[in-house]
Amino acid sequence: MPRLAEAIGLHAGDLWAKRDDLTGLAAGGNKIRKLEWTVGAALADGADTLITTGAPQSNHARLTAAAAARLGLHAVLVFGGRAATPAGNLILDDLLGATITWTGDEPPAEAAETIAERLRADGRRPVVIPFGGSNAVGAHGYRIAAGEILEQRPDVEHVVCALGSGGTMAGLVAGLGPERVLGVHTGAVDDPVGQVAGLLRDMGVTAPPEALRIRRDQVGDGYGSLTADAATALRTAARTEGLVLDPVYTARALAGLHAEVRDGRIEAGQPTVFLASGGLPGLFGHPDVAPLTEES
Ligand SMILES: *Cc1c(COP(=O)(O)O)cnc(C)c1O
């Protein structure tokens, strides 16, 4: 990504993108690498239905629906709140044949368990996949991705990813060690350090929580907000490399990488891999993106 590298203060040869937005199923994204393992475990248990939870623009929910379609399973997507206007990922969820349930004030994780019990009573075999697909089984997919990155760029000093439910960062840390992985917190969880540390513990990896590199300054007004720095990052990646990021995750991750360079924690000359983790449909489901194009 030579032009992007120079735009954020690195040398042209320093920056590479790991294109996990091109993982090959229903608009791609990082969740496929986790689903490969969580759905594998569900199939081994004889599942006929995948249930998962998330925010309405969840990329994980969309890819769970896609995996279910590909495997001939049912998918039930459980979202908090009331039915949102169909846009972005919600359109794809419907197209992929998922059943969408809105829980109102009930926490989606509880509603998912209730739905699973009801389906079991009907003789079905549901499996609940956790929020973001992030448990020790799912995070294993990113431990493998870390190995791929090391093969492709053995001298890598920094791997930069967005931190949502934490499985991506945990898997990368499991494979690369905490020193080389920078997670940019998106506001998806309350305690990102605890979330990643907990997943590492569940994976049997010892990494002291204080060794984790996590930037927490890109959340702005919260998970669903489009920050000014993320808007700049969206434009910069698109206009230097033709790389389209998403407003919630990858734009924040690039803004965090840029801030890290400005702070002198990542320096020109240090080989850096940016995880392009997908999320493009979210760009079309985000309320603040249309006004952005009117400004530019
Ligand atoms: C979910 C998601 C992430 C974050 O991954 P986690 O494993 O949940 O931390 C990053 N980028 C995109 C596009 C995502 O959908």
XYZ file of C-alpha atoms and ligand atoms in Angstrom:
311
model
C 0.000 0.000 0.000
C 2.755 2.475 -1.024
C 0.588 5.529 -1.578
C -1.361 4.984 1.633
C 1.917 4.414 3.514
C 3.237 7.807 2.412
C -0.065 9.506 3.183
C 0.208 8.433 6.842
C 3.913 9.130 7.321
C 5.477 5.753 6.549
C 7.861 4.882 3.706
C 6.277 3.503 0.546
C 7.584 -0.036 1.142
C 6.496 -0.271 4.794
C 2.775 -0.936 4.570
C 0.942 -4.044 3.425
C -2.737 -4.899 3.646
C -3.887 -8.402 4.571
C -7.004 -8.603 2.402
C -9.399 -10.433 4.695
C -12.164 -8.415 3.057
C -11.706 -10.931 0.219
C -12.478 -14.125 2.132
C -14.876 -15.259 -0.532
C -18.376 -15.605 0.939
C -21.137 -12.940 0.783
C -18.965 -9.783 0.641
C -16.203 -11.322 2.754
C -14.654 -10.234 6.024
C -12.761 -11.435 9.068
C -15.716 -13.343 10.545
C -15.267 -16.137 8.006
C -12.004 -17.235 9.635
C -13.764 -17.599 12.983
C -16.883 -19.230 11.535
C -14.687 -21.816 9.853
C -14.014 -23.179 13.361
C -17.199 -22.359 15.283
C -19.412 -23.724 12.506
C -17.109 -26.726 12.155
C -17.727 -27.475 15.834
C -21.492 -26.940 15.356
C -21.562 -29.381 12.433
C -19.656 -31.937 14.501
C -22.459 -31.568 17.090
C -25.068 -32.283 14.411
C -26.434 -28.728 14.253
C -29.181 -27.859 11.783
C -29.587 -24.221 12.846
C -27.077 -21.473 13.648
C -28.218 -18.754 16.029
C -26.178 -15.640 16.672
C -26.504 -12.122 18.049
C -25.133 -8.703 17.180
C -25.798 -5.094 16.305
C -28.194 -4.670 13.356
C -25.286 -3.945 10.985
C -23.325 -6.949 12.302
C -20.944 -8.328 9.692
C -20.693 -11.481 11.780
C -24.466 -12.014 11.576
C -24.397 -11.565 7.783
C -21.585 -14.071 7.391
C -23.253 -16.543 9.768
C -26.290 -16.346 7.458
C -24.031 -16.891 4.449
C -22.255 -19.875 6.048
C -25.632 -21.391 6.930
C -26.858 -20.938 3.355
C -23.698 -22.504 1.984
C -24.082 -25.520 4.276
C -27.850 -25.987 3.997
C -28.513 -24.918 7.604
C -31.011 -22.404 9.001
C -29.763 -19.138 10.478
C -31.535 -17.107 13.155
C -30.085 -13.631 13.751
C -31.031 -12.008 17.034
C -30.735 -8.223 17.227
C -31.464 -5.912 20.146
C -33.983 -3.108 19.886
C -36.763 -2.660 17.331
C -36.765 -3.438 13.613
C -34.413 -1.051 11.804
C -34.861 0.184 8.235
C -33.448 -2.482 5.910
C -30.097 -1.259 4.617
C -26.566 -2.577 4.263
C -26.054 -5.885 6.059
C -29.770 -6.236 6.911
C -30.619 -6.473 3.217
C -28.006 -9.176 2.750
C -29.230 -11.056 5.870
C -32.683 -11.243 4.335
C -31.367 -12.134 0.885
C -29.353 -14.968 2.439
C -32.536 -16.400 3.914
C -31.875 -15.778 7.605
C -34.708 -15.404 10.111
C -34.293 -12.027 11.806
C -35.593 -11.491 15.338
C -35.719 -8.147 17.189
C -35.633 -8.436 20.972
C -36.823 -4.970 22.056
C -35.446 -4.393 25.558
C -34.373 -8.000 26.179
C -30.611 -8.609 25.984
C -29.983 -10.451 22.680
C -27.826 -13.155 24.338
C -30.742 -14.134 26.622
C -33.238 -14.042 23.766
C -30.926 -16.310 21.728
C -30.955 -18.937 24.500
C -34.756 -18.785 24.696
C -35.037 -19.264 20.928
C -32.595 -22.187 21.089
C -34.686 -23.875 23.813
C -37.870 -23.405 21.784
C -36.255 -24.894 18.672
C -34.918 -27.838 20.708
C -38.427 -28.472 22.032
C -39.531 -28.626 18.368
C -36.919 -31.299 17.665
C -34.415 -29.031 15.925
C -30.678 -28.939 16.680
C -29.681 -25.302 17.166
C -26.222 -24.076 18.151
C -25.671 -20.581 19.515
C -22.529 -18.938 18.128
C -21.342 -16.156 20.450
C -21.391 -12.446 19.595
C -18.775 -11.759 16.902
C -17.916 -15.470 16.763
C -15.376 -14.689 19.458
C -14.579 -17.577 21.712
C -11.409 -19.652 21.930
C -12.611 -21.877 19.065
C -13.321 -18.966 16.710
C -10.170 -17.040 17.626
C -8.154 -20.034 16.500
C -8.876 -18.877 12.930
C -6.784 -15.776 13.577
C -3.968 -17.755 15.112
C -3.760 -19.445 11.718
C -4.002 -16.061 9.956
C -1.023 -14.901 12.052
C 0.963 -17.818 10.644
C 0.002 -16.787 7.100
C 1.105 -13.207 7.770
C 4.460 -14.478 9.064
C 4.927 -16.526 5.904
C 3.999 -13.604 3.679
C 5.905 -10.900 5.571
C 8.399 -12.635 7.920
C 9.943 -9.331 9.039
C 6.612 -7.798 10.128
C 6.924 -5.529 13.179
C 3.332 -4.335 13.507
C 0.003 -5.938 12.622
C -2.860 -3.481 13.035
C -6.462 -4.632 13.431
C -9.785 -3.273 14.625
C -10.901 -4.604 18.019
C -14.608 -5.416 18.244
C -15.508 -8.621 20.080
C -11.771 -9.324 20.419
C -11.326 -12.721 18.774
C -9.344 -11.339 15.868
C -6.804 -9.590 18.073
C -6.621 -12.527 20.496
C -5.865 -14.959 17.683
C -3.244 -12.648 16.188
C -1.592 -12.234 19.606
C -1.661 -16.009 20.074
C 0.258 -16.375 16.819
C 2.522 -13.297 16.844
C 2.947 -12.381 20.513
C 1.594 -9.199 22.110
C 4.475 -6.929 21.023
C 3.621 -6.991 17.324
C -0.171 -6.623 17.405
C -1.974 -3.292 17.751
C -5.733 -3.462 18.353
C -7.825 -0.342 17.804
C -10.842 -0.378 20.122
C -14.142 0.388 18.359
C -16.374 0.661 21.418
C -18.102 -2.683 20.742
C -17.304 -3.977 24.257
C -16.906 -2.140 27.579
C -13.562 -3.616 28.567
C -11.411 -4.388 25.510
C -8.333 -5.379 27.531
C -10.342 -7.784 29.687
C -12.101 -9.168 26.607
C -8.888 -9.976 24.717
C -7.083 -11.181 27.853
C -10.019 -13.492 28.658
C -9.990 -15.006 25.174
C -6.221 -15.552 25.381
C -6.679 -17.282 28.728
C -9.377 -19.515 27.206
C -6.960 -20.327 24.364
C -4.304 -21.333 26.880
C -2.002 -18.479 25.862
C -0.135 -16.604 28.561
C 0.166 -12.922 27.715
C 0.003 -10.393 30.563
C -2.898 -7.959 29.956
C -0.543 -4.981 30.365
C 1.523 -6.254 27.418
C -1.453 -5.910 25.037
C -1.209 -2.903 22.707
C -4.687 -1.400 22.510
C -5.568 2.144 21.388
C -8.752 3.436 22.954
C -8.856 6.929 21.436
C -10.836 6.156 18.255
C -14.264 5.435 19.756
C -15.618 9.020 19.587
C -19.294 9.165 20.536
C -19.555 5.387 20.598
C -19.478 2.243 18.490
C -22.108 3.430 15.996
C -20.688 6.918 15.479
C -18.608 8.017 12.516
C -15.658 9.952 13.911
C -13.919 12.732 11.994
C -10.689 10.692 11.991
C -12.481 7.624 10.630
C -14.046 9.747 7.883
C -10.570 11.000 6.950
C -9.252 7.428 6.971
C -12.111 6.256 4.698
C -11.284 8.957 2.169
C -7.515 8.470 2.398
C -7.597 4.691 1.798
C -10.089 5.052 -1.048
C -8.235 7.911 -2.751
C -4.700 6.538 -2.416
C -5.229 2.832 -3.059
C -8.812 2.272 -4.200
C -9.232 0.401 -0.903
C -12.720 0.866 0.507
C -12.893 0.581 4.293
C -15.946 0.434 6.547
C -16.941 3.244 8.930
C -17.079 1.218 12.172
C -14.015 -1.035 12.155
C -11.393 -0.647 9.467
C -11.639 3.150 9.205
C -11.046 3.344 12.969
C -8.172 0.873 12.657
C -6.500 2.982 9.970
C -7.103 6.166 11.993
C -5.482 4.384 14.959
C -2.499 3.340 12.837
C -2.113 6.929 11.632
C -2.242 8.182 15.237
C 0.333 5.583 16.243
C 2.687 6.894 13.535
C 2.070 10.480 14.660
C 2.872 9.454 18.258
C 6.134 7.850 17.123
C 5.142 4.374 18.288
C 5.225 3.071 14.727
C 8.102 4.504 12.708
C 8.927 4.808 9.027
C 11.031 1.800 8.053
C 9.082 -0.681 10.207
C 7.211 -3.316 8.167
C 3.534 -2.969 9.014
C 0.529 -5.080 8.028
C -2.924 -3.522 8.121
C -5.731 -6.053 8.488
C -8.410 -5.087 5.961
C -11.089 -7.047 7.803
C -14.065 -6.271 5.560
C -17.354 -4.649 6.531
C -18.106 -2.925 3.244
C -21.902 -3.549 3.501
C -21.857 -1.533 6.738
C -20.848 1.502 4.690
C -24.252 1.334 3.008
C -26.090 0.817 6.284
C -24.492 3.698 8.206
C -26.621 6.811 8.708
C -23.660 9.230 8.788
C -21.990 8.203 5.547
C -24.258 9.971 3.031
C -23.708 13.419 4.623
C -19.974 12.658 4.464
C -20.054 12.558 0.657
C -21.923 15.886 0.537
C -19.081 17.548 2.486
C -16.138 16.272 0.477
C -16.078 -7.829 13.634
C -15.174 -6.996 12.827
C -13.898 -6.626 13.289
C -13.416 -6.928 14.670
O -13.186 -8.291 14.885
P -13.385 -8.910 16.338
O -12.829 -10.251 16.235
O -14.859 -8.876 16.616
O -12.660 -8.035 17.309
C -13.075 -5.917 12.443
N -13.489 -5.562 11.217
C -14.703 -5.867 10.749
C -15.076 -5.407 9.397
C -15.588 -6.604 11.531
O -16.797 -6.912 11.048
